[in-house]
């Protein structure tokens, strides 16, 4: 192996290790903060994992460099991979019961349609950016009001522990051993929130380092091929969301993972695109976006919303979503020669 290749592998492994560690810690700290502050885990999941800071920086940089089409691709690529890969893998690896309010599911399903309305009036301008960012802030305000005004806020931390108590009584397991994130449950709320910020910084650094390492590995060993490279790039740049969705379900808190997917999709097609437009200027929209990529996003998101509405994430749901995503990539390369990716 060449030295540069070994160094790239080391960078990749180091970044992935930091990513995994930070994701697990972030999940725990969010649960601890929700318990201490008596606020909704779902709301904290949207703020801390739905708003993807690393993706924002990438999209703004691309648009500032005149690569508006690629920046728009990061918006579509993120939303599509969240549903077709992240949620699909969560259903396959950790099938679970989910209890999502219908209004949240409806907002999740309708979010891509909002983007359709703006794309029809392309090019996208800074004014569109203001409106899109405003729509995300309205969504966030709605969640805040709904969660704080309800008698029993959705996904509040004690709900998870109540389920585990019932499981303990039925199976004779130790509650302290089976309870997820027991070590952070007693943390003061603001302490958990501060630690969550540190874990979030670790996520951003880990994601960036993993991406750099992957690029170096591909270059050092001459790995070529558009399909292969794009698939690797997308997998690496969505690995953070995979951990933030699968790991909570594995530990008995699927609400955090679902909040990550719903929040990320809504943010991608509203707030993220809005910030990119405000920071980098207008974006011209190619015909393939409205004729293919965006309709696929609308359809796949609607299908995922239906699965969530049914109250369960089952393995076959994941296989269906993943199959749709694979077909989407195949058709995109054959017909259009490219797909929205996050790199």
mmCIF file of C-alpha atoms in Angstrom:
data_model
loop_
_atom_site.group_PDB
_atom_site.id
_atom_site.type_symbol
_atom_site.label_atom_id
_atom_site.label_comp_id
_atom_site.label_asym_id
_atom_site.label_seq_id
_atom_site.Cartn_x
_atom_site.Cartn_y
_atom_site.Cartn_z
ATOM 1 C CA UNK A 1 0.000 0.000 0.000
ATOM 2 C CA UNK A 2 1.144 3.547 -0.687
ATOM 3 C CA UNK A 3 1.752 5.808 2.299
ATOM 4 C CA UNK A 4 -0.928 8.230 1.124
ATOM 5 C CA UNK A 5 -3.384 5.367 0.944
ATOM 6 C CA UNK A 6 -2.573 4.196 4.465
ATOM 7 C CA UNK A 7 -2.935 7.753 5.744
ATOM 8 C CA UNK A 8 -6.307 8.073 4.000
ATOM 9 C CA UNK A 9 -7.521 4.827 5.555
ATOM 10 C CA UNK A 10 -6.401 6.085 8.976
ATOM 11 C CA UNK A 11 -8.259 9.369 8.424
ATOM 12 C CA UNK A 12 -11.381 7.501 7.334
ATOM 13 C CA UNK A 13 -11.317 5.133 10.333
ATOM 14 C CA UNK A 14 -10.631 8.006 12.746
ATOM 15 C CA UNK A 15 -13.499 10.059 11.343
ATOM 16 C CA UNK A 16 -15.904 7.132 11.378
ATOM 17 C CA UNK A 17 -14.948 6.299 14.975
ATOM 18 C CA UNK A 18 -15.556 9.877 16.097
ATOM 19 C CA UNK A 19 -18.818 9.895 14.153
ATOM 20 C CA UNK A 20 -20.133 6.744 15.817
ATOM 21 C CA UNK A 21 -19.030 7.832 19.282
ATOM 22 C CA UNK A 22 -20.504 11.337 18.914
ATOM 23 C CA UNK A 23 -23.788 9.995 17.524
ATOM 24 C CA UNK A 24 -24.284 7.664 20.483
ATOM 25 C CA UNK A 25 -23.366 10.380 22.975
ATOM 26 C CA UNK A 26 -25.640 12.926 21.283
ATOM 27 C CA UNK A 27 -28.591 10.553 21.505
ATOM 28 C CA UNK A 28 -28.011 9.981 25.203
ATOM 29 C CA UNK A 29 -27.552 13.654 26.010
ATOM 30 C CA UNK A 30 -30.758 14.559 24.158
ATOM 31 C CA UNK A 31 -32.694 12.065 26.252
ATOM 32 C CA UNK A 32 -31.078 13.412 29.419
ATOM 33 C CA UNK A 33 -31.803 17.022 28.435
ATOM 34 C CA UNK A 34 -35.416 16.198 27.611
ATOM 35 C CA UNK A 35 -35.836 14.496 30.962
ATOM 36 C CA UNK A 36 -34.175 17.327 32.921
ATOM 37 C CA UNK A 37 -35.836 20.222 31.114
ATOM 38 C CA UNK A 38 -39.195 18.465 30.751
ATOM 39 C CA UNK A 39 -39.323 19.151 27.035
ATOM 40 C CA UNK A 40 -40.028 16.994 24.016
ATOM 41 C CA UNK A 41 -37.362 14.620 22.697
ATOM 42 C CA UNK A 42 -38.928 15.059 19.259
ATOM 43 C CA UNK A 43 -38.334 18.832 19.390
ATOM 44 C CA UNK A 44 -34.729 18.406 20.510
ATOM 45 C CA UNK A 45 -34.168 15.797 17.784
ATOM 46 C CA UNK A 46 -35.370 18.258 15.133
ATOM 47 C CA UNK A 47 -33.093 21.021 16.408
ATOM 48 C CA UNK A 48 -29.972 18.939 17.030
ATOM 49 C CA UNK A 49 -30.155 16.297 14.286
ATOM 50 C CA UNK A 50 -32.719 17.597 11.778
ATOM 51 C CA UNK A 51 -30.823 20.823 11.151
ATOM 52 C CA UNK A 52 -27.752 19.425 9.401
ATOM 53 C CA UNK A 53 -25.041 22.023 9.898
ATOM 54 C CA UNK A 54 -22.381 20.220 7.872
ATOM 55 C CA UNK A 55 -24.733 19.992 4.885
ATOM 56 C CA UNK A 56 -25.520 23.708 5.175
ATOM 57 C CA UNK A 57 -21.833 24.634 4.994
ATOM 58 C CA UNK A 58 -21.329 22.403 1.964
ATOM 59 C CA UNK A 59 -24.366 23.722 0.086
ATOM 60 C CA UNK A 60 -23.493 27.375 0.717
ATOM 61 C CA UNK A 61 -19.886 26.831 -0.393
ATOM 62 C CA UNK A 62 -21.006 25.153 -3.608
ATOM 63 C CA UNK A 63 -23.428 27.952 -4.471
ATOM 64 C CA UNK A 64 -20.846 30.638 -3.716
ATOM 65 C CA UNK A 65 -18.502 28.876 -6.163
ATOM 66 C CA UNK A 66 -21.147 29.056 -8.892
ATOM 67 C CA UNK A 67 -22.169 25.405 -8.564
ATOM 68 C CA UNK A 68 -25.812 26.143 -7.862
ATOM 69 C CA UNK A 69 -26.999 22.977 -9.567
ATOM 70 C CA UNK A 70 -24.789 20.853 -7.340
ATOM 71 C CA UNK A 71 -25.986 22.782 -4.289
ATOM 72 C CA UNK A 72 -29.580 22.038 -5.280
ATOM 73 C CA UNK A 73 -28.524 18.418 -5.700
ATOM 74 C CA UNK A 74 -27.411 18.309 -2.063
ATOM 75 C CA UNK A 75 -30.923 19.330 -1.048
ATOM 76 C CA UNK A 76 -32.610 16.620 -3.106
ATOM 77 C CA UNK A 77 -29.899 14.057 -2.400
ATOM 78 C CA UNK A 78 -30.176 14.501 1.348
ATOM 79 C CA UNK A 79 -33.954 14.200 1.411
ATOM 80 C CA UNK A 80 -33.989 11.165 -0.889
ATOM 81 C CA UNK A 81 -31.262 9.319 1.002
ATOM 82 C CA UNK A 82 -32.974 9.985 4.335
ATOM 83 C CA UNK A 83 -36.097 8.183 3.168
ATOM 84 C CA UNK A 84 -34.668 5.649 0.714
ATOM 85 C CA UNK A 85 -31.578 4.665 2.712
ATOM 86 C CA UNK A 86 -31.696 5.875 6.322
ATOM 87 C CA UNK A 87 -35.330 5.110 7.145
ATOM 88 C CA UNK A 88 -35.149 1.961 5.028
ATOM 89 C CA UNK A 89 -32.146 0.611 6.959
ATOM 90 C CA UNK A 90 -33.789 1.521 10.260
ATOM 91 C CA UNK A 91 -36.832 -0.560 9.301
ATOM 92 C CA UNK A 92 -34.688 -3.491 8.135
ATOM 93 C CA UNK A 93 -32.204 -3.537 11.019
ATOM 94 C CA UNK A 94 -34.407 -2.405 13.918
ATOM 95 C CA UNK A 95 -38.093 -2.971 13.102
ATOM 96 C CA UNK A 96 -40.168 -1.287 15.774
ATOM 97 C CA UNK A 97 -43.518 0.171 16.711
ATOM 98 C CA UNK A 98 -43.750 3.938 16.166
ATOM 99 C CA UNK A 99 -46.388 6.306 17.462
ATOM 100 C CA UNK A 100 -46.249 9.400 15.254
ATOM 101 C CA UNK A 101 -49.083 11.970 15.433
ATOM 102 C CA UNK A 102 -50.949 12.334 12.156
ATOM 103 C CA UNK A 103 -50.206 16.032 11.847
ATOM 104 C CA UNK A 104 -46.451 15.388 11.971
ATOM 105 C CA UNK A 105 -46.808 12.655 9.359
ATOM 106 C CA UNK A 106 -48.840 15.008 7.150
ATOM 107 C CA UNK A 107 -46.204 17.749 7.386
ATOM 108 C CA UNK A 108 -43.530 15.199 6.529
ATOM 109 C CA UNK A 109 -45.452 14.013 3.448
ATOM 110 C CA UNK A 110 -46.324 17.526 2.237
ATOM 111 C CA UNK A 111 -42.878 19.087 2.663
ATOM 112 C CA UNK A 112 -41.546 18.083 -0.807
ATOM 113 C CA UNK A 113 -44.684 19.549 -2.418
ATOM 114 C CA UNK A 114 -43.683 22.936 -1.028
ATOM 115 C CA UNK A 115 -40.451 22.672 -2.976
ATOM 116 C CA UNK A 116 -42.417 21.825 -6.135
ATOM 117 C CA UNK A 117 -44.277 25.141 -5.866
ATOM 118 C CA UNK A 118 -41.013 27.087 -5.701
ATOM 119 C CA UNK A 119 -39.320 25.110 -8.487
ATOM 120 C CA UNK A 120 -42.257 25.828 -10.816
ATOM 121 C CA UNK A 121 -41.447 29.534 -10.440
ATOM 122 C CA UNK A 122 -37.684 29.021 -11.064
ATOM 123 C CA UNK A 123 -35.065 30.393 -11.033
ATOM 124 C CA UNK A 124 -34.839 30.241 -7.281
ATOM 125 C CA UNK A 125 -33.928 33.624 -5.818
ATOM 126 C CA UNK A 126 -32.997 35.175 -2.485
ATOM 127 C CA UNK A 127 -36.676 36.075 -1.984
ATOM 128 C CA UNK A 128 -37.518 32.382 -2.313
ATOM 129 C CA UNK A 129 -34.813 31.755 0.271
ATOM 130 C CA UNK A 130 -36.505 34.096 2.749
ATOM 131 C CA UNK A 131 -39.863 32.396 2.216
ATOM 132 C CA UNK A 132 -38.420 28.876 2.496
ATOM 133 C CA UNK A 133 -36.520 29.689 5.676
ATOM 134 C CA UNK A 134 -39.678 31.291 7.058
ATOM 135 C CA UNK A 135 -41.640 28.114 6.347
ATOM 136 C CA UNK A 136 -39.150 26.024 8.306
ATOM 137 C CA UNK A 137 -39.312 28.453 11.235
ATOM 138 C CA UNK A 138 -43.117 28.155 11.147
ATOM 139 C CA UNK A 139 -42.781 24.368 11.232
ATOM 140 C CA UNK A 140 -40.421 24.624 14.191
ATOM 141 C CA UNK A 141 -42.754 27.045 15.984
ATOM 142 C CA UNK A 142 -45.679 24.693 15.384
ATOM 143 C CA UNK A 143 -43.795 21.807 16.970
ATOM 144 C CA UNK A 144 -42.812 23.993 19.952
ATOM 145 C CA UNK A 145 -46.398 25.135 20.551
ATOM 146 C CA UNK A 146 -47.862 21.679 20.025
ATOM 147 C CA UNK A 147 -45.406 19.953 22.334
ATOM 148 C CA UNK A 148 -45.531 22.565 25.090
ATOM 149 C CA UNK A 149 -49.310 22.916 25.012
ATOM 150 C CA UNK A 150 -50.223 19.225 25.060
ATOM 151 C CA UNK A 151 -51.175 17.480 28.310
ATOM 152 C CA UNK A 152 -48.767 14.710 27.384
ATOM 153 C CA UNK A 153 -46.171 15.942 24.874
ATOM 154 C CA UNK A 154 -45.232 13.501 22.159
ATOM 155 C CA UNK A 155 -41.988 11.578 22.681
ATOM 156 C CA UNK A 156 -41.308 13.060 26.093
ATOM 157 C CA UNK A 157 -38.560 11.113 27.823
ATOM 158 C CA UNK A 158 -40.655 9.463 30.605
ATOM 159 C CA UNK A 159 -42.823 7.790 27.972
ATOM 160 C CA UNK A 160 -39.848 5.659 26.983
ATOM 161 C CA UNK A 161 -39.166 4.609 30.545
ATOM 162 C CA UNK A 162 -42.805 3.673 31.096
ATOM 163 C CA UNK A 163 -42.567 1.247 28.179
ATOM 164 C CA UNK A 164 -39.426 -0.281 29.632
ATOM 165 C CA UNK A 165 -41.058 -0.699 33.039
ATOM 166 C CA UNK A 166 -43.877 -2.644 31.379
ATOM 167 C CA UNK A 167 -41.311 -4.789 29.559
ATOM 168 C CA UNK A 168 -39.471 -5.453 32.821
ATOM 169 C CA UNK A 169 -42.644 -6.506 34.595
ATOM 170 C CA UNK A 170 -43.506 -8.901 31.800
ATOM 171 C CA UNK A 171 -40.072 -10.436 31.317
ATOM 172 C CA UNK A 172 -38.317 -10.178 34.657
ATOM 173 C CA UNK A 173 -35.447 -8.070 33.317
ATOM 174 C CA UNK A 174 -33.539 -5.510 35.378
ATOM 175 C CA UNK A 175 -34.899 -2.052 34.733
ATOM 176 C CA UNK A 176 -31.591 -0.366 35.447
ATOM 177 C CA UNK A 177 -29.801 -2.681 33.031
ATOM 178 C CA UNK A 178 -32.329 -2.396 30.187
ATOM 179 C CA UNK A 179 -33.158 1.304 30.420
ATOM 180 C CA UNK A 180 -31.488 3.195 27.564
ATOM 181 C CA UNK A 181 -29.139 6.059 28.493
ATOM 182 C CA UNK A 182 -29.477 5.371 32.251
ATOM 183 C CA UNK A 183 -26.150 7.110 32.859
ATOM 184 C CA UNK A 184 -27.474 10.481 31.617
ATOM 185 C CA UNK A 185 -30.971 10.317 33.063
ATOM 186 C CA UNK A 186 -29.953 12.125 36.260
ATOM 187 C CA UNK A 187 -28.016 14.901 34.528
ATOM 188 C CA UNK A 188 -29.352 18.444 35.015
ATOM 189 C CA UNK A 189 -31.225 19.495 31.893
ATOM 190 C CA UNK A 190 -28.891 22.323 30.925
ATOM 191 C CA UNK A 191 -25.864 20.100 31.479
ATOM 192 C CA UNK A 192 -27.317 17.546 29.063
ATOM 193 C CA UNK A 193 -28.013 20.320 26.572
ATOM 194 C CA UNK A 194 -24.439 21.613 26.785
ATOM 195 C CA UNK A 195 -23.000 18.144 26.340
ATOM 196 C CA UNK A 196 -25.310 17.637 23.346
ATOM 197 C CA UNK A 197 -23.752 20.709 21.720
ATOM 198 C CA UNK A 198 -20.286 19.204 22.207
ATOM 199 C CA UNK A 199 -21.463 15.886 20.753
ATOM 200 C CA UNK A 200 -22.940 17.744 17.784
ATOM 201 C CA UNK A 201 -19.553 19.370 17.151
ATOM 202 C CA UNK A 202 -18.020 15.902 17.218
ATOM 203 C CA UNK A 203 -20.553 14.758 14.629
ATOM 204 C CA UNK A 204 -19.690 17.597 12.255
ATOM 205 C CA UNK A 205 -15.927 17.035 12.651
ATOM 206 C CA UNK A 206 -16.330 13.269 12.316
ATOM 207 C CA UNK A 207 -18.459 13.577 9.180
ATOM 208 C CA UNK A 208 -15.967 15.972 7.561
ATOM 209 C CA UNK A 209 -12.993 13.784 8.471
ATOM 210 C CA UNK A 210 -14.701 10.649 7.159
ATOM 211 C CA UNK A 211 -15.426 12.403 3.880
ATOM 212 C CA UNK A 212 -11.804 13.527 3.500
ATOM 213 C CA UNK A 213 -10.547 10.035 4.230
ATOM 214 C CA UNK A 214 -12.921 8.475 1.723
ATOM 215 C CA UNK A 215 -11.845 10.876 -1.001
ATOM 216 C CA UNK A 216 -8.201 10.068 -0.300
ATOM 217 C CA UNK A 217 -8.807 6.304 -0.426
ATOM 218 C CA UNK A 218 -10.599 6.571 -3.779
ATOM 219 C CA UNK A 219 -7.812 8.694 -5.234
ATOM 220 C CA UNK A 220 -4.913 6.691 -3.788
ATOM 221 C CA UNK A 221 -6.114 3.339 -5.089
ATOM 222 C CA UNK A 222 -7.485 4.533 -8.417
ATOM 223 C CA UNK A 223 -11.070 3.536 -7.696
ATOM 224 C CA UNK A 224 -13.062 4.902 -10.588
ATOM 225 C CA UNK A 225 -16.581 4.743 -11.936
ATOM 226 C CA UNK A 226 -19.254 7.365 -11.528
ATOM 227 C CA UNK A 227 -21.835 5.008 -10.087
ATOM 228 C CA UNK A 228 -19.435 3.483 -7.583
ATOM 229 C CA UNK A 229 -17.949 6.801 -6.537
ATOM 230 C CA UNK A 230 -21.299 8.501 -6.163
ATOM 231 C CA UNK A 231 -22.646 5.593 -4.165
ATOM 232 C CA UNK A 232 -19.625 5.654 -1.823
ATOM 233 C CA UNK A 233 -19.856 9.432 -1.412
ATOM 234 C CA UNK A 234 -23.537 9.280 -0.635
ATOM 235 C CA UNK A 235 -23.111 6.405 1.818
ATOM 236 C CA UNK A 236 -20.365 8.249 3.683
ATOM 237 C CA UNK A 237 -22.250 11.526 3.852
ATOM 238 C CA UNK A 238 -25.400 9.818 5.102
ATOM 239 C CA UNK A 239 -23.655 7.589 7.637
ATOM 240 C CA UNK A 240 -24.297 10.191 10.333
ATOM 241 C CA UNK A 241 -28.059 10.020 9.743
ATOM 242 C CA UNK A 242 -27.978 6.224 9.652
ATOM 243 C CA UNK A 243 -26.431 6.123 13.126
ATOM 244 C CA UNK A 244 -28.783 8.806 14.429
ATOM 245 C CA UNK A 245 -31.797 6.801 13.228
ATOM 246 C CA UNK A 246 -30.832 3.157 13.741
ATOM 247 C CA UNK A 247 -28.988 3.540 17.057
ATOM 248 C CA UNK A 248 -31.908 5.151 18.955
ATOM 249 C CA UNK A 249 -34.277 2.399 17.808
ATOM 250 C CA UNK A 250 -31.751 -0.248 18.868
ATOM 251 C CA UNK A 251 -31.545 1.338 22.309
ATOM 252 C CA UNK A 252 -35.307 1.604 22.783
ATOM 253 C CA UNK A 253 -35.865 5.233 21.760
ATOM 254 C CA UNK A 254 -37.025 5.129 18.116
ATOM 255 C CA UNK A 255 -38.659 8.542 18.530
ATOM 256 C CA UNK A 256 -35.286 10.250 18.240
ATOM 257 C CA UNK A 257 -34.546 8.485 14.953
ATOM 258 C CA UNK A 258 -37.960 9.290 13.503
ATOM 259 C CA UNK A 259 -37.556 12.899 14.629
ATOM 260 C CA UNK A 260 -34.216 12.993 12.829
ATOM 261 C CA UNK A 261 -35.725 11.776 9.542
ATOM 262 C CA UNK A 262 -38.831 13.985 9.665
ATOM 263 C CA UNK A 263 -36.889 17.049 10.788
ATOM 264 C CA UNK A 264 -34.111 16.514 8.247
ATOM 265 C CA UNK A 265 -36.462 16.078 5.285
ATOM 266 C CA UNK A 266 -38.527 19.141 6.205
ATOM 267 C CA UNK A 267 -35.391 21.186 6.847
ATOM 268 C CA UNK A 268 -33.694 20.078 3.606
ATOM 269 C CA UNK A 269 -36.504 21.210 1.308
ATOM 270 C CA UNK A 270 -37.238 24.437 3.206
ATOM 271 C CA UNK A 271 -34.677 25.876 5.611
ATOM 272 C CA UNK A 272 -31.545 24.367 4.083
ATOM 273 C CA UNK A 273 -32.452 25.468 0.556
ATOM 274 C CA UNK A 274 -33.441 28.869 1.925
ATOM 275 C CA UNK A 275 -30.070 29.412 3.621
ATOM 276 C CA UNK A 276 -28.215 28.310 0.483
ATOM 277 C CA UNK A 277 -30.149 30.846 -1.594
ATOM 278 C CA UNK A 278 -29.673 33.661 0.906
ATOM 279 C CA UNK A 279 -25.934 33.068 1.254
ATOM 280 C CA UNK A 280 -25.030 32.145 -2.312
ATOM 281 C CA UNK A 281 -27.573 33.787 -4.588
ATOM 282 C CA UNK A 282 -30.088 32.512 -7.134
ATOM 283 C CA UNK A 283 -30.090 29.008 -8.629
ATOM 284 C CA UNK A 284 -31.270 27.957 -12.079
ATOM 285 C CA UNK A 285 -33.273 24.727 -12.096
ATOM 286 C CA UNK A 286 -32.714 22.108 -14.786
ATOM 287 C CA UNK A 287 -35.570 20.224 -16.423
ATOM 288 C CA UNK A 288 -34.571 16.943 -14.805
ATOM 289 C CA UNK A 289 -35.322 18.299 -11.343
ATOM 290 C CA UNK A 290 -39.007 18.918 -12.000
ATOM 291 C CA UNK A 291 -39.392 16.082 -14.484
ATOM 292 C CA UNK A 292 -37.756 13.306 -12.449
ATOM 293 C CA UNK A 293 -35.849 13.932 -9.214
ATOM 294 C CA UNK A 294 -38.480 15.976 -7.383
ATOM 295 C CA UNK A 295 -41.454 13.755 -8.355
ATOM 296 C CA UNK A 296 -39.517 10.738 -7.056
ATOM 297 C CA UNK A 297 -38.890 12.544 -3.770
ATOM 298 C CA UNK A 298 -42.597 13.375 -3.466
ATOM 299 C CA UNK A 299 -43.626 9.775 -4.147
ATOM 300 C CA UNK A 300 -41.073 8.062 -1.891
ATOM 301 C CA UNK A 301 -41.751 10.468 0.980
ATOM 302 C CA UNK A 302 -45.488 9.851 0.649
ATOM 303 C CA UNK A 303 -44.867 6.090 0.773
ATOM 304 C CA UNK A 304 -42.696 6.436 3.889
ATOM 305 C CA UNK A 305 -45.367 8.613 5.488
ATOM 306 C CA UNK A 306 -47.926 5.865 4.863
ATOM 307 C CA UNK A 307 -45.695 3.301 6.581
ATOM 308 C CA UNK A 308 -45.301 5.597 9.601
ATOM 309 C CA UNK A 309 -49.064 6.202 9.629
ATOM 310 C CA UNK A 310 -49.580 2.442 9.998
ATOM 311 C CA UNK A 311 -47.735 2.601 13.327
ATOM 312 C CA UNK A 312 -44.914 0.169 12.589
ATOM 313 C CA UNK A 313 -41.606 0.077 10.783
ATOM 314 C CA UNK A 314 -41.297 -3.455 9.429
ATOM 315 C CA UNK A 315 -38.431 -5.034 7.479
ATOM 316 C CA UNK A 316 -40.464 -5.264 4.277
ATOM 317 C CA UNK A 317 -41.139 -1.509 4.497
ATOM 318 C CA UNK A 318 -37.393 -0.978 4.465
ATOM 319 C CA UNK A 319 -36.830 -3.311 1.538
ATOM 320 C CA UNK A 320 -39.517 -1.515 -0.491
ATOM 321 C CA UNK A 321 -38.066 1.933 0.212
ATOM 322 C CA UNK A 322 -34.538 0.745 -0.535
ATOM 323 C CA UNK A 323 -35.678 -0.896 -3.782
ATOM 324 C CA UNK A 324 -37.315 2.347 -4.903
ATOM 325 C CA UNK A 325 -34.091 4.204 -4.144
ATOM 326 C CA UNK A 326 -31.954 1.738 -6.113
ATOM 327 C CA UNK A 327 -34.311 1.942 -9.093
ATOM 328 C CA UNK A 328 -34.181 5.733 -8.865
ATOM 329 C CA UNK A 329 -30.383 5.710 -9.087
ATOM 330 C CA UNK A 330 -30.371 3.249 -11.983
ATOM 331 C CA UNK A 331 -32.888 5.222 -14.038
ATOM 332 C CA UNK A 332 -31.137 8.504 -13.207
ATOM 333 C CA UNK A 333 -27.806 7.304 -14.554
ATOM 334 C CA UNK A 334 -29.281 5.654 -17.649
ATOM 335 C CA UNK A 335 -31.647 8.472 -18.643
ATOM 336 C CA UNK A 336 -30.150 11.614 -17.151
ATOM 337 C CA UNK A 337 -26.537 10.559 -16.670
ATOM 338 C CA UNK A 338 -26.352 11.950 -13.145
ATOM 339 C CA UNK A 339 -28.134 12.109 -9.826
ATOM 340 C CA UNK A 340 -28.216 14.623 -6.975
ATOM 341 C CA UNK A 341 -25.429 13.662 -4.597
ATOM 342 C CA UNK A 342 -24.010 15.222 -1.463
ATOM 343 C CA UNK A 343 -20.488 15.718 -2.694
#
